[in-house]
Tab-separated table of N, CA and C in Angstrom:
chain	number	residue	atom	x	y	z
W	30	MET	N	-9.091	-2.419	-43.696
W	30	MET	CA	-10.521	-2.604	-43.508
W	30	MET	C	-10.924	-4.045	-43.830
W	31	LEU	N	-10.404	-4.579	-44.910
W	31	LEU	CA	-10.713	-5.945	-45.310
W	31	LEU	C	-10.173	-6.950	-44.298
W	32	GLU	N	-9.013	-6.636	-43.729
W	32	GLU	CA	-8.432	-7.526	-42.711
W	32	GLU	C	-9.332	-7.613	-41.486
W	33	LYS	N	-9.865	-6.477	-41.062
W	33	LYS	CA	-10.740	-6.468	-39.884
W	33	LYS	C	-12.014	-7.262	-40.154
W	34	GLN	N	-12.545	-7.134	-41.343
W	34	GLN	CA	-13.738	-7.903	-41.687
W	34	GLN	C	-13.441	-9.399	-41.663
W	35	ASN	N	-12.293	-9.774	-42.201
W	35	ASN	CA	-11.911	-11.189	-42.191
W	35	ASN	C	-11.712	-11.691	-40.762
W	36	GLU	N	-11.118	-10.859	-39.913
W	36	GLU	CA	-10.927	-11.241	-38.514
W	36	GLU	C	-12.278	-11.426	-37.819
W	37	LEU	N	-13.191	-10.502	-38.085
W	37	LEU	CA	-14.521	-10.616	-37.492
W	37	LEU	C	-15.242	-11.878	-37.972
W	38	ILE	N	-15.091	-12.180	-39.238
W	38	ILE	CA	-15.710	-13.390	-39.783
W	38	ILE	C	-15.119	-14.629	-39.120
W	39	GLU	N	-13.803	-14.648	-38.955
W	39	GLU	CA	-13.142	-15.787	-38.306
W	39	GLU	C	-13.596	-15.925	-36.855
W	40	LEU	N	-13.697	-14.798	-36.141
W	40	LEU	CA	-14.163	-14.843	-34.755
W	40	LEU	C	-15.593	-15.371	-34.673
W	41	GLN	N	-16.428	-14.918	-35.595
W	41	GLN	CA	-17.814	-15.384	-35.618
W	41	GLN	C	-17.879	-16.884	-35.897
W	42	LYS	N	-17.040	-17.361	-36.812
W	42	LYS	CA	-17.009	-18.795	-37.108
W	42	LYS	C	-16.574	-19.587	-35.885
W	43	LYS	N	-15.568	-19.067	-35.168
W	43	LYS	CA	-15.092	-19.752	-33.962
W	43	LYS	C	-16.189	-19.800	-32.907
W	44	ARG	N	-16.882	-18.684	-32.721
W	44	ARG	CA	-17.976	-18.645	-31.743
W	44	ARG	C	-19.085	-19.628	-32.116
W	45	ASP	N	-19.441	-19.644	-33.393
W	45	ASP	CA	-20.484	-20.563	-33.850
W	45	ASP	C	-20.067	-22.018	-33.626
W	46	GLN	N	-18.793	-22.315	-33.919
W	46	GLN	CA	-18.300	-23.678	-33.737
W	46	GLN	C	-18.300	-24.061	-32.256
W	47	GLU	N	-17.881	-23.135	-31.393
W	47	GLU	CA	-17.879	-23.406	-29.953
W	47	GLU	C	-19.308	-23.613	-29.441
W	48	LYS	N	-20.217	-22.787	-29.943
W	48	LYS	CA	-21.618	-22.926	-29.538
W	48	LYS	C	-22.158	-24.288	-29.968
W	49	GLN	N	-21.850	-24.688	-31.192
W	49	GLN	CA	-22.297	-25.990	-31.694
W	49	GLN	C	-21.675	-27.120	-30.883
W	50	ASN	N	-20.391	-26.982	-30.543
W	50	ASN	CA	-19.724	-28.006	-29.737
W	50	ASN	C	-20.372	-28.124	-28.362
W	51	ASN	N	-20.727	-26.991	-27.764
W	51	ASN	CA	-21.387	-27.016	-26.458
W	51	ASN	C	-22.758	-27.685	-26.546
W	52	GLU	N	-23.499	-27.377	-27.606
W	52	GLU	CA	-24.809	-28.003	-27.792
W	52	GLU	C	-24.661	-29.509	-27.980
W	53	ASP	N	-23.669	-29.907	-28.785
W	53	ASP	CA	-23.429	-31.332	-29.008
W	53	ASP	C	-23.040	-32.031	-27.711
W	54	ALA	N	-22.202	-31.374	-26.906
W	54	ALA	CA	-21.789	-31.960	-25.629
W	54	ALA	C	-22.989	-32.114	-24.698
W	55	ALA	N	-23.880	-31.140	-24.703
W	55	ALA	CA	-25.075	-31.222	-23.862
W	55	ALA	C	-25.973	-32.371	-24.317
W	56	ILE	N	-26.112	-32.543	-25.609
W	56	ILE	CA	-26.927	-33.640	-26.140
W	56	ILE	C	-26.305	-34.979	-25.774
W	57	GLN	N	-24.983	-35.082	-25.928
W	57	GLN	CA	-24.301	-36.331	-25.577
W	57	GLN	C	-24.464	-36.643	-24.097
W	58	ALA	N	-24.360	-35.623	-23.254
W	58	ALA	CA	-24.518	-35.834	-21.813
W	58	ALA	C	-25.935	-36.300	-21.498
W	59	THR	N	-26.912	-35.711	-22.165
W	59	THR	CA	-28.302	-36.117	-21.952
W	59	THR	C	-28.512	-37.567	-22.376
W	60	LEU	N	-27.948	-37.932	-23.517
W	60	LEU	CA	-28.091	-39.306	-23.989
W	60	LEU	C	-27.401	-40.281	-23.044
W	61	ARG	N	-26.240	-39.901	-22.515
W	61	ARG	CA	-25.540	-40.773	-21.568
W	61	ARG	C	-26.344	-40.946	-20.290
W	62	LEU	N	-27.001	-39.885	-19.846
W	62	LEU	CA	-27.816	-39.989	-18.641
W	62	LEU	C	-29.025	-40.889	-18.867
W	63	ARG	N	-29.601	-40.820	-20.060
W	63	ARG	CA	-30.764	-41.648	-20.351
W	63	ARG	C	-30.383	-43.099	-20.582
W	64	ASN	N	-29.240	-43.327	-21.229
W	64	ASN	CA	-28.791	-44.684	-21.555
W	64	ASN	C	-27.388	-44.893	-20.997
W	65	PRO	N	-27.254	-45.133	-19.701
W	65	PRO	CA	-25.914	-45.210	-19.112
W	65	PRO	C	-25.102	-46.406	-19.589
W	66	ARG	N	-25.731	-47.457	-20.100
W	66	ARG	CA	-24.981	-48.642	-20.524
W	66	ARG	C	-24.426	-48.522	-21.930
W	67	THR	N	-25.033	-47.694	-22.754
W	67	THR	CA	-24.589	-47.571	-24.142
W	67	THR	C	-23.768	-46.304	-24.291
W	68	ARG	N	-22.458	-46.442	-24.181
W	68	ARG	CA	-21.564	-45.292	-24.352
W	68	ARG	C	-20.758	-45.480	-25.622
W	69	SER	N	-20.582	-44.414	-26.339
W	69	SER	CA	-19.780	-44.492	-27.549
W	69	SER	C	-18.325	-44.219	-27.204
W	70	SER	N	-17.424	-44.722	-28.047
W	70	SER	CA	-16.002	-44.560	-27.760
W	70	SER	C	-15.530	-43.135	-28.019
W	71	SER	N	-16.135	-42.468	-28.979
W	71	SER	CA	-15.752	-41.081	-29.223
W	71	SER	C	-16.917	-40.169	-28.869
W	72	SER	N	-16.605	-38.965	-28.460
W	72	SER	CA	-17.656	-38.083	-27.960
W	72	SER	C	-18.535	-37.520	-29.067
W	73	SER	N	-18.046	-37.465	-30.290
W	73	SER	CA	-18.836	-36.855	-31.363
W	73	SER	C	-19.189	-37.868	-32.440
W	74	SER	N	-19.359	-39.123	-32.081
W	74	SER	CA	-19.610	-40.130	-33.097
W	74	SER	C	-21.020	-40.045	-33.669
W	75	SER	N	-22.010	-39.700	-32.846
W	75	SER	CA	-23.376	-39.718	-33.358
W	75	SER	C	-23.901	-38.337	-33.726
W	76	VAL	N	-23.302	-37.285	-33.221
W	76	VAL	CA	-23.781	-35.938	-33.519
W	76	VAL	C	-22.619	-35.117	-34.056
W	77	THR	N	-22.780	-34.625	-35.281
W	77	THR	CA	-21.760	-33.750	-35.852
W	77	THR	C	-22.427	-32.503	-36.390
W	78	ALA	N	-21.688	-31.417	-36.407
W	78	ALA	CA	-22.248	-30.146	-36.855
W	78	ALA	C	-22.556	-30.172	-38.346
W	79	ALA	N	-21.770	-30.895	-39.132
W	79	ALA	CA	-21.955	-30.896	-40.572
W	79	ALA	C	-23.214	-31.661	-40.980
W	80	SER	N	-23.497	-32.775	-40.320
W	80	SER	CA	-24.619	-33.592	-40.762
W	80	SER	C	-25.957	-33.124	-40.202
W	81	SER	N	-25.955	-32.532	-39.012
W	81	SER	CA	-27.223	-32.107	-38.425
W	81	SER	C	-27.054	-30.777	-37.702
W	82	PRO	N	-27.318	-29.673	-38.385
W	82	PRO	CA	-27.133	-28.366	-37.744
W	82	PRO	C	-28.095	-28.130	-36.583
W	83	THR	N	-29.302	-28.652	-36.677
W	83	THR	CA	-30.232	-28.536	-35.553
W	83	THR	C	-30.643	-29.941	-35.153
W	84	VAL	N	-30.401	-30.289	-33.910
W	84	VAL	CA	-30.706	-31.621	-33.414
W	84	VAL	C	-31.794	-31.504	-32.363
W	85	THR	N	-32.863	-32.249	-32.565
W	85	THR	CA	-33.955	-32.251	-31.606
W	85	THR	C	-33.944	-33.584	-30.880
W	86	ALA	N	-33.822	-33.529	-29.579
W	86	ALA	CA	-33.804	-34.756	-28.787
W	86	ALA	C	-35.222	-35.093	-28.351
W	87	PHE	N	-35.615	-36.339	-28.513
W	87	PHE	CA	-36.928	-36.793	-28.092
W	87	PHE	C	-36.844	-37.243	-26.648
W	88	MET	N	-37.730	-36.719	-25.819
W	88	MET	CA	-37.744	-37.108	-24.412
W	88	MET	C	-39.052	-37.829	-24.107
W	89	PRO	N	-38.994	-39.149	-23.845
W	89	PRO	CA	-40.227	-39.863	-23.540
W	89	PRO	C	-40.796	-39.440	-22.193
W	90	VAL	N	-42.112	-39.381	-22.133
W	90	VAL	CA	-42.790	-38.974	-20.905
W	90	VAL	C	-43.678	-40.122	-20.452
W	91	ALA	N	-43.529	-40.530	-19.199
W	91	ALA	CA	-44.333	-41.626	-18.671
W	91	ALA	C	-45.758	-41.153	-18.421
W	92	LYS	N	-46.700	-41.973	-18.814
W	92	LYS	CA	-48.105	-41.645	-18.587
W	92	LYS	C	-48.596	-42.430	-17.381
W	93	SER	N	-49.489	-41.834	-16.630
W	93	SER	CA	-50.024	-42.526	-15.464
W	93	SER	C	-50.991	-43.604	-15.922
W	94	SER	N	-50.948	-44.739	-15.252
W	94	SER	CA	-51.872	-45.817	-15.605
W	94	SER	C	-53.193	-45.572	-14.888
W	95	ARG	N	-54.247	-45.582	-15.646
W	95	ARG	CA	-55.570	-45.320	-15.086
W	95	ARG	C	-56.393	-46.594	-15.144
W	96	LYS	N	-57.146	-46.818	-14.099
W	96	LYS	CA	-58.070	-47.945	-14.123
W	96	LYS	C	-59.295	-47.527	-14.932
W	97	ARG	N	-59.740	-48.413	-15.739
W	97	ARG	CA	-60.909	-48.120	-16.562
W	97	ARG	C	-62.173	-48.313	-15.722
W	98	ALA	N	-63.039	-47.342	-15.770
W	98	ALA	CA	-64.271	-47.417	-15.000
W	98	ALA	C	-65.252	-48.398	-15.639
W	99	HIS	N	-65.243	-48.472	-16.948
W	99	HIS	CA	-66.204	-49.308	-17.643
W	99	HIS	C	-65.473	-50.038	-18.763
W	100	SER	N	-65.411	-51.351	-18.654
W	100	SER	CA	-64.650	-52.106	-19.644
W	100	SER	C	-65.528	-52.772	-20.690
W	101	GLY	N	-66.795	-52.409	-20.754
W	101	GLY	CA	-67.667	-52.985	-21.760
W	101	GLY	C	-68.569	-54.083	-21.221
W	102	ARG	N	-68.264	-54.590	-20.023
W	102	ARG	CA	-69.116	-55.620	-19.421
W	102	ARG	C	-70.148	-54.980	-18.508
W	103	SER	N	-71.298	-55.618	-18.408
W	103	SER	CA	-72.300	-55.110	-17.472
W	103	SER	C	-71.931	-55.566	-16.065
W	104	SER	N	-72.352	-54.821	-15.066
W	104	SER	CA	-72.022	-55.164	-13.687
W	104	SER	C	-72.821	-56.381	-13.235
W	105	ILE	N	-72.266	-57.123	-12.288
W	105	ILE	CA	-72.934	-58.320	-11.770
W	105	ILE	C	-73.885	-57.898	-10.665
W	106	LEU	N	-75.150	-58.243	-10.840
W	106	LEU	CA	-76.160	-57.887	-9.853
W	106	LEU	C	-76.454	-59.091	-8.972
W	107	LEU	N	-76.410	-58.885	-7.662
W	107	LEU	CA	-76.686	-59.956	-6.712
W	107	LEU	C	-77.980	-59.669	-5.967
W	108	THR	N	-78.673	-60.742	-5.658
W	108	THR	CA	-79.876	-60.591	-4.835
W	108	THR	C	-79.454	-60.442	-3.382
W	109	GLU	N	-80.401	-60.125	-2.510
W	109	GLU	CA	-80.100	-59.940	-1.086
W	109	GLU	C	-79.553	-61.218	-0.466
W	110	SER	N	-80.137	-62.367	-0.817
W	110	SER	CA	-79.666	-63.634	-0.238
W	110	SER	C	-78.252	-63.967	-0.721
W	111	GLN	N	-77.957	-63.654	-1.975
W	111	GLN	CA	-76.608	-63.889	-2.490
W	111	GLN	C	-75.600	-62.979	-1.793
W	112	LYS	N	-76.018	-61.749	-1.526
W	112	LYS	CA	-75.141	-60.828	-0.808
W	112	LYS	C	-74.850	-61.346	0.592
W	113	GLU	N	-75.858	-61.926	1.252
W	113	GLU	CA	-75.676	-62.485	2.593
W	113	GLU	C	-74.708	-63.662	2.556
W	114	ASN	N	-74.808	-64.484	1.516
W	114	ASN	CA	-73.914	-65.637	1.389
W	114	ASN	C	-72.465	-65.202	1.169
W	115	VAL	N	-72.280	-64.118	0.480
W	115	VAL	CA	-70.927	-63.620	0.221
W	115	VAL	C	-70.297	-63.133	1.511
W	116	ARG	N	-71.090	-62.474	2.366
W	116	ARG	CA	-70.560	-61.971	3.631
W	116	ARG	C	-70.243	-63.132	4.515
């Protein structure tokens, strides 16, 4: 009975380690896609299971540039003759 429990514990540890390795590989792949020029020589140099059990990757999101409708200045008012001169 004790042997079976130990076997189950070992299997669970192996599964957990494989799951962690897969998560680490996915994070590394994501980082490589975001920064293709900066590659590390070893695949697990920046992410290890012992130092960071849960790793949250920050994904920057581009914001649309909006033109400001009112920048604090008053609008320039032209008279009719000035408008004619502009045309």
